[in-house]
Amino acid sequence: MNRFQWVTQNPAVSIAFTVLAYSLAIALHRRWRIVPPILVACVPIVAALLWLHEPYAEYNRGGSYLTWMLGPATVALGVPMHRHGMALRRSLPRLALVVLAGSIIGMVTAGLTAWLLGAPLAVVVSTVPKSVTTPIAIEVCRELHGIPQITIAMVILAGVLGASFGPPLLRLAGVRDDRAIGAAMGTAAHGIGTASLVRHSEMQASVSAWAMAAAGIFTSLLAALLALFLR
Amino acid sequence: MLDYARGFGILVGFHLLGMLLHRLGVPIPGGVLGLMAFYLAMTAGLIKLKWVERAAGLLLRHMVLLFVPLTVGLMEMGAVLSRQALAIAASLLVSLAAVLLTTGLLGRWLLPAEPLLAAAPPSESVEVSQ
């Protein structure tokens, strides 16, 4: 109960405030590229919720409309996949193989590390889809009966860390080829990684966009097999 | 405006198709089924790129906005996350480095060096932040 309730109860207000916080984060990101927009956008929202003593559920009545749009956004991945797929036609089978290998390694190493450190099964399966784009990762986590919030945290961190430290790590490993960098970033750091490449190289971003969509599809298919095995 | 409406209509339609297939028992997320059906429909020429290009570009360019409410939700997950913090952090870092290196090194080895993307049209759809 508070005197701002008439404002905060309206879902349109949380949507508008989220868009505003996002625009601010993008403006800061343009100025200082190192600032990750996803984290900066959350700061004013979390601060406002704490200041107004608003529960997250109340904010999320509006927020869930934005979350719902991740579904059509997943389908929209088909557009860059199709466009760049046409241009990449000749090396598509090999690119698919590279992305498939990366996806398998990602699922196995994530789950295995958590399991070796004694995490319970629900946590172990939550780590498995951590490399793929958020909407797909959440769905894969649910299929495996994991805890979606763990997956969300890991996916976002994988994106942010991958976007910042992926290119230097690859350079250190001697990977300088645009296609290889794009494939690695799209497979490991999904949309956030892909987005960070756009300003550097059109080709890196194209391959990354294709790899990101393909990694999401491969991981879903592999997780369906894993779910059969776990049952 | 109409262009965006048509594009959104098609994308939402495929999403609903995917959710329907998932409900009917296909063990793959609805969004991914929608994406696969949409990709096939585009490859088969049933859906023209220009019908969906602008709506898809808008959604993808501002996808980060769509993550924000979920990310804010982490503020309530402190307890769950901190209990398993070590396992989660280690799993994240090991797996992230493993995926980057495997994919990058395999890519360097397997992907041919000629400029394959020379014919790629300008990629409006992968640009972010306008």
mmCIF file of C-alpha atoms in Angstrom:
data_model
loop_
_atom_site.group_PDB
_atom_site.id
_atom_site.type_symbol
_atom_site.label_atom_id
_atom_site.label_comp_id
_atom_site.label_asym_id
_atom_site.label_seq_id
_atom_site.Cartn_x
_atom_site.Cartn_y
_atom_site.Cartn_z
ATOM 1 C CA MET A 1 0.000 0.000 0.000
ATOM 2 C CA ASN A 2 1.393 3.355 -0.915
ATOM 3 C CA ARG A 3 0.332 6.636 -2.370
ATOM 4 C CA PHE A 4 1.690 5.838 -5.817
ATOM 5 C CA GLN A 5 -0.483 2.761 -6.181
ATOM 6 C CA TRP A 6 -2.830 4.366 -8.706
ATOM 7 C CA VAL A 7 0.211 4.796 -10.920
ATOM 8 C CA THR A 8 2.012 1.518 -10.300
ATOM 9 C CA GLN A 9 -1.111 -0.626 -10.627
ATOM 10 C CA ASN A 10 -1.405 0.329 -14.283
ATOM 11 C CA PRO A 11 0.520 -2.163 -16.479
ATOM 12 C CA ALA A 12 1.077 0.546 -19.080
ATOM 13 C CA VAL A 13 3.131 2.494 -16.530
ATOM 14 C CA SER A 14 5.610 -0.325 -15.960
ATOM 15 C CA ILE A 15 5.899 -0.856 -19.717
ATOM 16 C CA ALA A 16 6.510 2.854 -20.317
ATOM 17 C CA PHE A 17 9.020 3.038 -17.454
ATOM 18 C CA THR A 18 10.859 -0.020 -18.787
ATOM 19 C CA VAL A 19 11.082 1.488 -22.276
ATOM 20 C CA LEU A 20 12.361 4.722 -20.739
ATOM 21 C CA ALA A 21 15.013 2.910 -18.673
ATOM 22 C CA TYR A 22 16.017 0.951 -21.791
ATOM 23 C CA SER A 23 16.364 4.124 -23.889
ATOM 24 C CA LEU A 24 18.549 5.638 -21.189
ATOM 25 C CA ALA A 25 20.711 2.492 -21.098
ATOM 26 C CA ILE A 26 21.080 2.559 -24.891
ATOM 27 C CA ALA A 27 22.092 6.226 -24.799
ATOM 28 C CA LEU A 28 24.761 5.449 -22.184
ATOM 29 C CA HIS A 29 25.867 2.412 -24.166
ATOM 30 C CA ARG A 30 26.390 4.561 -27.277
ATOM 31 C CA ARG A 31 28.587 6.882 -25.279
ATOM 32 C CA TRP A 32 30.547 4.238 -23.397
ATOM 33 C CA ARG A 33 30.475 0.956 -25.269
ATOM 34 C CA ILE A 34 31.620 -1.075 -22.278
ATOM 35 C CA VAL A 35 28.357 -0.389 -20.390
ATOM 36 C CA PRO A 36 26.039 -3.402 -20.933
ATOM 37 C CA PRO A 37 22.516 -2.055 -21.706
ATOM 38 C CA ILE A 38 20.712 -5.002 -20.121
ATOM 39 C CA LEU A 39 22.188 -4.381 -16.665
ATOM 40 C CA VAL A 40 21.992 -0.580 -16.837
ATOM 41 C CA ALA A 41 18.316 -0.707 -17.870
ATOM 42 C CA CYS A 42 17.523 -2.687 -14.708
ATOM 43 C CA VAL A 43 19.123 -0.222 -12.297
ATOM 44 C CA PRO A 44 16.422 2.520 -12.345
ATOM 45 C CA ILE A 45 13.657 -0.104 -12.298
ATOM 46 C CA VAL A 46 15.041 -2.033 -9.318
ATOM 47 C CA ALA A 47 15.745 1.280 -7.543
ATOM 48 C CA ALA A 48 12.175 2.493 -8.166
ATOM 49 C CA LEU A 49 10.646 -0.784 -6.966
ATOM 50 C CA LEU A 50 12.717 -0.741 -3.777
ATOM 51 C CA TRP A 51 12.013 2.949 -3.158
ATOM 52 C CA LEU A 52 8.243 2.549 -3.673
ATOM 53 C CA HIS A 53 8.157 -0.791 -1.804
ATOM 54 C CA GLU A 54 6.526 -2.317 -4.853
ATOM 55 C CA PRO A 55 6.716 -6.112 -5.170
ATOM 56 C CA TYR A 56 8.202 -7.483 -8.396
ATOM 57 C CA ALA A 57 4.891 -9.237 -9.195
ATOM 58 C CA GLU A 58 3.139 -5.869 -9.398
ATOM 59 C CA TYR A 59 5.745 -4.493 -11.844
ATOM 60 C CA ASN A 60 5.626 -7.702 -13.845
ATOM 61 C CA ARG A 61 1.915 -7.335 -14.647
ATOM 62 C CA GLY A 62 3.086 -4.871 -17.276
ATOM 63 C CA GLY A 63 6.505 -6.473 -17.694
ATOM 64 C CA SER A 64 5.014 -9.805 -18.704
ATOM 65 C CA TYR A 65 3.695 -8.224 -21.912
ATOM 66 C CA LEU A 66 7.285 -7.471 -22.913
ATOM 67 C CA THR A 67 8.354 -10.992 -21.873
ATOM 68 C CA TRP A 68 5.547 -12.476 -23.965
ATOM 69 C CA MET A 69 6.969 -10.751 -27.057
ATOM 70 C CA LEU A 70 10.106 -12.917 -26.720
ATOM 71 C CA GLY A 71 8.013 -15.666 -28.380
ATOM 72 C CA PRO A 72 7.459 -13.818 -31.670
ATOM 73 C CA ALA A 73 11.043 -12.513 -31.326
ATOM 74 C CA THR A 74 12.293 -16.128 -31.312
ATOM 75 C CA VAL A 75 10.369 -16.746 -34.531
ATOM 76 C CA ALA A 76 11.833 -13.510 -35.924
ATOM 77 C CA LEU A 77 15.307 -15.104 -35.663
ATOM 78 C CA GLY A 78 14.252 -16.932 -38.826
ATOM 79 C CA VAL A 79 14.748 -13.717 -40.812
ATOM 80 C CA PRO A 80 18.515 -13.268 -40.246
ATOM 81 C CA MET A 81 18.873 -17.047 -40.373
ATOM 82 C CA HIS A 82 17.238 -17.140 -43.796
ATOM 83 C CA ARG A 83 18.991 -14.062 -45.151
ATOM 84 C CA HIS A 84 22.467 -14.955 -43.945
ATOM 85 C CA GLY A 85 21.812 -18.633 -44.638
ATOM 86 C CA MET A 86 21.353 -17.786 -48.324
ATOM 87 C CA ALA A 87 24.650 -15.920 -48.442
ATOM 88 C CA LEU A 88 26.428 -18.639 -46.462
ATOM 89 C CA ARG A 89 24.825 -21.429 -48.489
ATOM 90 C CA ARG A 90 28.055 -23.140 -49.502
ATOM 91 C CA SER A 91 29.572 -23.399 -46.047
ATOM 92 C CA LEU A 92 26.264 -23.903 -44.224
ATOM 93 C CA PRO A 93 26.722 -27.648 -43.551
ATOM 94 C CA ARG A 94 30.168 -27.052 -42.083
ATOM 95 C CA LEU A 95 28.982 -24.028 -40.104
ATOM 96 C CA ALA A 96 26.086 -26.142 -38.767
ATOM 97 C CA LEU A 97 28.564 -28.827 -37.709
ATOM 98 C CA VAL A 98 30.735 -26.280 -35.883
ATOM 99 C CA VAL A 99 27.712 -24.824 -34.085
ATOM 100 C CA LEU A 100 26.417 -28.310 -33.206
ATOM 101 C CA ALA A 101 29.795 -29.235 -31.693
ATOM 102 C CA GLY A 102 29.862 -25.979 -29.724
ATOM 103 C CA SER A 103 26.308 -26.553 -28.470
ATOM 104 C CA ILE A 104 27.077 -30.087 -27.279
ATOM 105 C CA ILE A 105 30.269 -28.919 -25.534
ATOM 106 C CA GLY A 106 28.344 -26.080 -23.906
ATOM 107 C CA MET A 107 25.597 -28.316 -22.541
ATOM 108 C CA VAL A 108 27.988 -31.023 -21.321
ATOM 109 C CA THR A 109 30.574 -28.740 -19.691
ATOM 110 C CA ALA A 110 27.923 -26.607 -17.951
ATOM 111 C CA GLY A 111 26.023 -29.569 -16.537
ATOM 112 C CA LEU A 112 29.133 -31.546 -15.668
ATOM 113 C CA THR A 113 30.824 -28.668 -13.805
ATOM 114 C CA ALA A 114 27.711 -28.004 -11.702
ATOM 115 C CA TRP A 115 27.281 -31.725 -11.022
ATOM 116 C CA LEU A 116 30.934 -32.189 -9.998
ATOM 117 C CA LEU A 117 30.537 -29.299 -7.548
ATOM 118 C CA GLY A 118 27.661 -31.127 -5.899
ATOM 119 C CA ALA A 119 24.706 -29.107 -7.174
ATOM 120 C CA PRO A 120 21.299 -30.847 -6.984
ATOM 121 C CA LEU A 121 19.804 -32.199 -10.221
ATOM 122 C CA ALA A 122 17.357 -29.280 -10.625
ATOM 123 C CA VAL A 123 20.312 -26.844 -10.606
ATOM 124 C CA VAL A 124 22.432 -29.053 -12.891
ATOM 125 C CA VAL A 125 19.725 -29.172 -15.592
ATOM 126 C CA SER A 126 19.148 -25.411 -15.216
ATOM 127 C CA THR A 127 22.749 -24.769 -16.251
ATOM 128 C CA VAL A 128 22.476 -26.907 -19.412
ATOM 129 C CA PRO A 129 20.799 -24.376 -21.782
ATOM 130 C CA LYS A 130 22.897 -21.421 -20.576
ATOM 131 C CA SER A 131 24.495 -20.620 -23.976
ATOM 132 C CA VAL A 132 21.326 -20.035 -25.999
ATOM 133 C CA THR A 133 19.045 -17.061 -26.411
ATOM 134 C CA THR A 134 16.821 -16.323 -23.379
ATOM 135 C CA PRO A 135 13.374 -17.310 -24.729
ATOM 136 C CA ILE A 136 14.665 -20.681 -25.940
ATOM 137 C CA ALA A 137 16.783 -21.266 -22.812
ATOM 138 C CA ILE A 138 13.783 -20.695 -20.525
ATOM 139 C CA GLU A 139 11.665 -23.160 -22.476
ATOM 140 C CA VAL A 140 14.458 -25.759 -22.536
ATOM 141 C CA CYS A 141 14.925 -25.327 -18.766
ATOM 142 C CA ARG A 142 11.187 -25.938 -18.211
ATOM 143 C CA GLU A 143 11.299 -29.044 -20.402
ATOM 144 C CA LEU A 144 14.114 -30.394 -18.204
ATOM 145 C CA HIS A 145 12.242 -29.433 -14.987
ATOM 146 C CA GLY A 146 14.922 -26.944 -13.981
ATOM 147 C CA ILE A 147 14.657 -23.582 -12.206
ATOM 148 C CA PRO A 148 14.101 -20.880 -14.893
ATOM 149 C CA GLN A 149 15.551 -18.039 -12.790
ATOM 150 C CA ILE A 150 18.932 -19.799 -12.579
ATOM 151 C CA THR A 151 18.907 -20.250 -16.346
ATOM 152 C CA ILE A 152 17.958 -16.604 -16.929
ATOM 153 C CA ALA A 153 20.779 -15.346 -14.697
ATOM 154 C CA MET A 154 23.313 -17.592 -16.431
ATOM 155 C CA VAL A 155 22.110 -16.754 -19.949
ATOM 156 C CA ILE A 156 22.339 -13.033 -19.338
ATOM 157 C CA LEU A 157 25.759 -13.338 -17.680
ATOM 158 C CA ALA A 158 26.981 -15.590 -20.514
ATOM 159 C CA GLY A 159 25.838 -12.902 -22.970
ATOM 160 C CA VAL A 160 27.370 -9.978 -21.091
ATOM 161 C CA LEU A 161 30.651 -11.746 -20.244
ATOM 162 C CA GLY A 162 30.849 -13.313 -23.693
ATOM 163 C CA ALA A 163 30.316 -9.952 -25.381
ATOM 164 C CA SER A 164 33.064 -8.319 -23.284
ATOM 165 C CA PHE A 165 35.648 -11.095 -22.956
ATOM 166 C CA GLY A 166 34.820 -13.336 -25.945
ATOM 167 C CA PRO A 167 36.723 -11.395 -28.633
ATOM 168 C CA PRO A 168 39.914 -10.949 -26.533
ATOM 169 C CA LEU A 169 39.841 -14.640 -25.483
ATOM 170 C CA LEU A 170 39.466 -15.724 -29.119
ATOM 171 C CA ARG A 171 42.276 -13.400 -30.194
ATOM 172 C CA LEU A 172 44.464 -14.939 -27.467
ATOM 173 C CA ALA A 173 43.649 -18.419 -28.838
ATOM 174 C CA GLY A 174 44.711 -17.281 -32.320
ATOM 175 C CA VAL A 175 41.201 -17.131 -33.786
ATOM 176 C CA ARG A 176 41.191 -14.096 -36.077
ATOM 177 C CA ASP A 177 38.901 -15.251 -38.846
ATOM 178 C CA ASP A 178 35.613 -13.319 -39.025
ATOM 179 C CA ARG A 179 33.497 -16.423 -39.623
ATOM 180 C CA ALA A 180 35.074 -18.351 -36.732
ATOM 181 C CA ILE A 181 34.649 -15.389 -34.365
ATOM 182 C CA GLY A 182 31.016 -14.992 -35.446
ATOM 183 C CA ALA A 183 30.274 -18.695 -34.994
ATOM 184 C CA ALA A 184 31.876 -18.729 -31.524
ATOM 185 C CA MET A 185 30.093 -15.580 -30.318
ATOM 186 C CA GLY A 186 26.665 -16.614 -31.626
ATOM 187 C CA THR A 187 26.965 -20.093 -30.113
ATOM 188 C CA ALA A 188 28.367 -18.962 -26.749
ATOM 189 C CA ALA A 189 26.791 -15.546 -26.167
ATOM 190 C CA HIS A 190 23.544 -15.545 -28.242
ATOM 191 C CA GLY A 191 21.862 -12.175 -28.927
ATOM 192 C CA ILE A 192 23.969 -10.063 -26.583
ATOM 193 C CA GLY A 193 27.159 -11.391 -28.187
ATOM 194 C CA THR A 194 25.765 -10.982 -31.695
ATOM 195 C CA ALA A 195 24.638 -7.440 -30.935
ATOM 196 C CA SER A 196 28.117 -6.521 -29.715
ATOM 197 C CA LEU A 197 29.651 -7.602 -33.042
ATOM 198 C CA VAL A 198 27.449 -5.472 -35.280
ATOM 199 C CA ARG A 199 29.628 -2.412 -34.925
ATOM 200 C CA HIS A 200 32.872 -4.316 -35.607
ATOM 201 C CA SER A 201 32.127 -6.420 -38.644
ATOM 202 C CA GLU A 202 29.116 -7.159 -40.812
ATOM 203 C CA MET A 203 30.397 -10.652 -41.526
ATOM 204 C CA GLN A 204 31.000 -11.538 -37.865
ATOM 205 C CA ALA A 205 27.489 -10.354 -37.014
ATOM 206 C CA SER A 206 25.903 -12.293 -39.899
ATOM 207 C CA VAL A 207 27.561 -15.577 -38.984
ATOM 208 C CA SER A 208 26.823 -14.924 -35.317
ATOM 209 C CA ALA A 209 23.120 -14.317 -36.041
ATOM 210 C CA TRP A 210 22.906 -17.605 -37.947
ATOM 211 C CA ALA A 211 24.885 -19.475 -35.282
ATOM 212 C CA MET A 212 22.725 -18.073 -32.486
ATOM 213 C CA ALA A 213 19.495 -19.296 -34.095
ATOM 214 C CA ALA A 214 21.008 -22.663 -35.031
ATOM 215 C CA ALA A 215 22.440 -23.146 -31.518
ATOM 216 C CA GLY A 216 18.954 -22.521 -30.088
ATOM 217 C CA ILE A 217 17.432 -25.149 -32.351
ATOM 218 C CA PHE A 218 20.217 -27.728 -31.759
ATOM 219 C CA THR A 219 20.122 -27.220 -27.993
ATOM 220 C CA SER A 220 16.315 -27.723 -27.949
ATOM 221 C CA LEU A 221 16.628 -30.947 -29.926
ATOM 222 C CA LEU A 222 19.503 -32.260 -27.776
ATOM 223 C CA ALA A 223 17.616 -31.314 -24.608
ATOM 224 C CA ALA A 224 14.580 -33.273 -25.808
ATOM 225 C CA LEU A 225 16.852 -36.328 -26.082
ATOM 226 C CA LEU A 226 18.340 -35.576 -22.652
ATOM 227 C CA ALA A 227 14.819 -35.312 -21.190
ATOM 228 C CA LEU A 228 14.001 -38.801 -22.505
ATOM 229 C CA PHE A 229 17.209 -40.082 -20.905
ATOM 230 C CA LEU A 230 16.523 -38.429 -17.534
ATOM 231 C CA ARG A 231 13.001 -39.873 -17.404
ATOM 232 C CA MET B 1 2.575 0.894 -40.266
ATOM 233 C CA LEU B 2 0.540 -1.720 -42.155
ATOM 234 C CA ASP B 3 3.857 -3.306 -43.064
ATOM 235 C CA TYR B 4 4.713 -3.778 -39.377
ATOM 236 C CA ALA B 5 1.210 -5.091 -38.617
ATOM 237 C CA ARG B 6 1.465 -7.737 -41.342
ATOM 238 C CA GLY B 7 4.921 -8.773 -40.160
ATOM 239 C CA PHE B 8 3.868 -9.022 -36.507
ATOM 240 C CA GLY B 9 0.781 -10.970 -37.535
ATOM 241 C CA ILE B 10 2.889 -13.550 -39.364
ATOM 242 C CA LEU B 11 5.431 -13.862 -36.520
ATOM 243 C CA VAL B 12 2.726 -14.224 -33.851
ATOM 244 C CA GLY B 13 0.912 -16.724 -36.090
ATOM 245 C CA PHE B 14 3.996 -18.950 -36.336
ATOM 246 C CA HIS B 15 4.585 -18.624 -32.607
ATOM 247 C CA LEU B 16 1.019 -19.799 -31.928
ATOM 248 C CA LEU B 17 1.477 -22.658 -34.423
ATOM 249 C CA GLY B 18 4.626 -23.700 -32.537
ATOM 250 C CA MET B 19 2.831 -23.525 -29.177
ATOM 251 C CA LEU B 20 -0.006 -25.628 -30.608
ATOM 252 C CA LEU B 21 2.423 -28.307 -31.842
ATOM 253 C CA HIS B 22 4.113 -28.252 -28.438
ATOM 254 C CA ARG B 23 0.726 -28.680 -26.694
ATOM 255 C CA LEU B 24 0.051 -31.632 -28.973
ATOM 256 C CA GLY B 25 3.105 -33.353 -27.518
ATOM 257 C CA VAL B 26 6.190 -32.381 -29.548
ATOM 258 C CA PRO B 27 8.927 -32.184 -26.864
ATOM 259 C CA ILE B 28 10.542 -29.035 -28.304
ATOM 260 C CA PRO B 29 9.750 -25.478 -27.090
ATOM 261 C CA GLY B 30 6.898 -23.770 -28.973
ATOM 262 C CA GLY B 31 9.020 -20.767 -29.944
ATOM 263 C CA VAL B 32 11.641 -23.051 -31.513
ATOM 264 C CA LEU B 33 8.978 -25.050 -33.380
ATOM 265 C CA GLY B 34 7.558 -21.740 -34.628
ATOM 266 C CA LEU B 35 11.050 -20.653 -35.706
ATOM 267 C CA MET B 36 11.654 -23.937 -37.552
ATOM 268 C CA ALA B 37 8.277 -23.784 -39.328
ATOM 269 C CA PHE B 38 8.884 -20.128 -40.209
ATOM 270 C CA TYR B 39 12.387 -20.848 -41.549
ATOM 271 C CA LEU B 40 11.056 -23.714 -43.671
ATOM 272 C CA ALA B 41 8.183 -21.562 -44.957
ATOM 273 C CA MET B 42 10.669 -18.836 -45.939
ATOM 274 C CA THR B 43 13.028 -21.323 -47.583
ATOM 275 C CA ALA B 44 10.082 -22.802 -49.514
ATOM 276 C CA GLY B 45 9.117 -19.301 -50.631
ATOM 277 C CA LEU B 46 5.704 -19.374 -48.929
ATOM 278 C CA ILE B 47 6.608 -16.310 -46.869
ATOM 279 C CA LYS B 48 8.327 -13.412 -48.615
ATOM 280 C CA LEU B 49 11.234 -11.740 -46.835
ATOM 281 C CA LYS B 50 9.765 -8.291 -47.446
ATOM 282 C CA TRP B 51 6.529 -9.176 -45.607
ATOM 283 C CA VAL B 52 8.308 -9.794 -42.303
ATOM 284 C CA GLU B 53 11.606 -7.934 -42.616
ATOM 285 C CA ARG B 54 10.658 -4.734 -40.847
ATOM 286 C CA ALA B 55 8.678 -6.244 -37.975
ATOM 287 C CA ALA B 56 11.384 -8.860 -37.379
ATOM 288 C CA GLY B 57 14.090 -6.197 -37.542
ATOM 289 C CA LEU B 58 12.302 -4.113 -34.927
ATOM 290 C CA LEU B 59 11.859 -7.071 -32.556
ATOM 291 C CA LEU B 60 15.456 -8.266 -32.917
ATOM 292 C CA ARG B 61 17.000 -4.811 -32.712
ATOM 293 C CA HIS B 62 15.269 -4.178 -29.397
ATOM 294 C CA MET B 63 15.333 -7.730 -28.049
ATOM 295 C CA VAL B 64 17.307 -6.469 -25.039
ATOM 296 C CA LEU B 65 14.228 -4.446 -24.014
ATOM 297 C CA LEU B 66 12.237 -7.676 -23.929
ATOM 298 C CA PHE B 67 14.721 -9.295 -21.491
ATOM 299 C CA VAL B 68 14.504 -6.430 -19.002
ATOM 300 C CA PRO B 69 11.467 -7.576 -16.947
ATOM 301 C CA LEU B 70 12.944 -11.086 -16.499
ATOM 302 C CA THR B 71 16.303 -9.637 -15.505
ATOM 303 C CA VAL B 72 14.645 -7.352 -12.947
ATOM 304 C CA GLY B 73 13.045 -10.548 -11.578
ATOM 305 C CA LEU B 74 16.497 -11.714 -10.464
ATOM 306 C CA MET B 75 16.176 -9.246 -7.555
ATOM 307 C CA GLU B 76 13.824 -11.786 -5.926
ATOM 308 C CA MET B 77 16.027 -14.765 -6.696
ATOM 309 C CA GLY B 78 18.959 -13.751 -4.482
ATOM 310 C CA ALA B 79 18.398 -16.651 -2.052
ATOM 311 C CA VAL B 80 18.149 -19.383 -4.715
ATOM 312 C CA LEU B 81 21.115 -18.010 -6.611
ATOM 313 C CA SER B 82 23.410 -17.488 -3.617
ATOM 314 C CA ARG B 83 22.840 -21.005 -2.217
ATOM 315 C CA GLN B 84 24.306 -22.526 -5.379
ATOM 316 C CA ALA B 85 26.482 -19.557 -6.315
ATOM 317 C CA LEU B 86 29.774 -21.442 -6.591
ATOM 318 C CA ALA B 87 28.407 -24.263 -8.762
ATOM 319 C CA ILE B 88 26.520 -21.804 -10.966
ATOM 320 C CA ALA B 89 29.438 -19.388 -11.402
ATOM 321 C CA ALA B 90 31.957 -22.172 -12.094
ATOM 322 C CA SER B 91 29.594 -23.861 -14.534
ATOM 323 C CA LEU B 92 29.026 -20.548 -16.311
ATOM 324 C CA LEU B 93 32.698 -19.633 -16.679
ATOM 325 C CA VAL B 94 33.961 -23.114 -17.616
ATOM 326 C CA SER B 95 31.199 -23.647 -20.147
ATOM 327 C CA LEU B 96 31.442 -20.151 -21.641
ATOM 328 C CA ALA B 97 35.192 -20.498 -22.238
ATOM 329 C CA ALA B 98 34.746 -24.064 -23.536
ATOM 330 C CA VAL B 99 32.064 -23.062 -26.063
ATOM 331 C CA LEU B 100 33.984 -19.999 -27.269
ATOM 332 C CA LEU B 101 37.217 -21.927 -27.755
ATOM 333 C CA THR B 102 35.702 -25.104 -29.249
ATOM 334 C CA THR B 103 33.535 -23.204 -31.710
ATOM 335 C CA GLY B 104 36.201 -20.631 -32.540
ATOM 336 C CA LEU B 105 39.004 -23.153 -33.102
ATOM 337 C CA LEU B 106 36.773 -25.628 -34.965
ATOM 338 C CA GLY B 107 35.492 -22.702 -37.056
ATOM 339 C CA ARG B 108 38.998 -21.573 -37.915
ATOM 340 C CA TRP B 109 39.804 -25.119 -39.004
ATOM 341 C CA LEU B 110 36.589 -26.012 -40.878
ATOM 342 C CA LEU B 111 35.243 -22.818 -42.401
ATOM 343 C CA PRO B 112 36.792 -22.021 -45.794
ATOM 344 C CA ALA B 113 38.659 -18.760 -46.073
ATOM 345 C CA GLU B 114 37.124 -17.240 -49.209
ATOM 346 C CA PRO B 115 34.746 -14.306 -48.637
ATOM 347 C CA LEU B 116 31.495 -16.257 -48.582
ATOM 348 C CA LEU B 117 29.398 -13.397 -47.393
ATOM 349 C CA ALA B 118 30.200 -11.063 -50.238
ATOM 350 C CA ALA B 119 26.625 -11.432 -51.467
ATOM 351 C CA ALA B 120 24.965 -10.786 -48.099
ATOM 352 C CA PRO B 121 22.473 -7.926 -48.278
ATOM 353 C CA PRO B 122 22.676 -5.209 -45.608
ATOM 354 C CA SER B 123 21.594 -6.843 -42.368
ATOM 355 C CA GLU B 124 19.072 -4.484 -40.868
ATOM 356 C CA SER B 125 17.787 -7.269 -38.684
ATOM 357 C CA VAL B 126 20.873 -7.943 -36.621
ATOM 358 C CA GLU B 127 21.605 -4.340 -35.815
ATOM 359 C CA VAL B 128 20.815 -3.416 -32.272
ATOM 360 C CA SER B 129 20.048 -0.175 -30.497
ATOM 361 C CA GLN B 130 18.667 1.388 -33.649
#
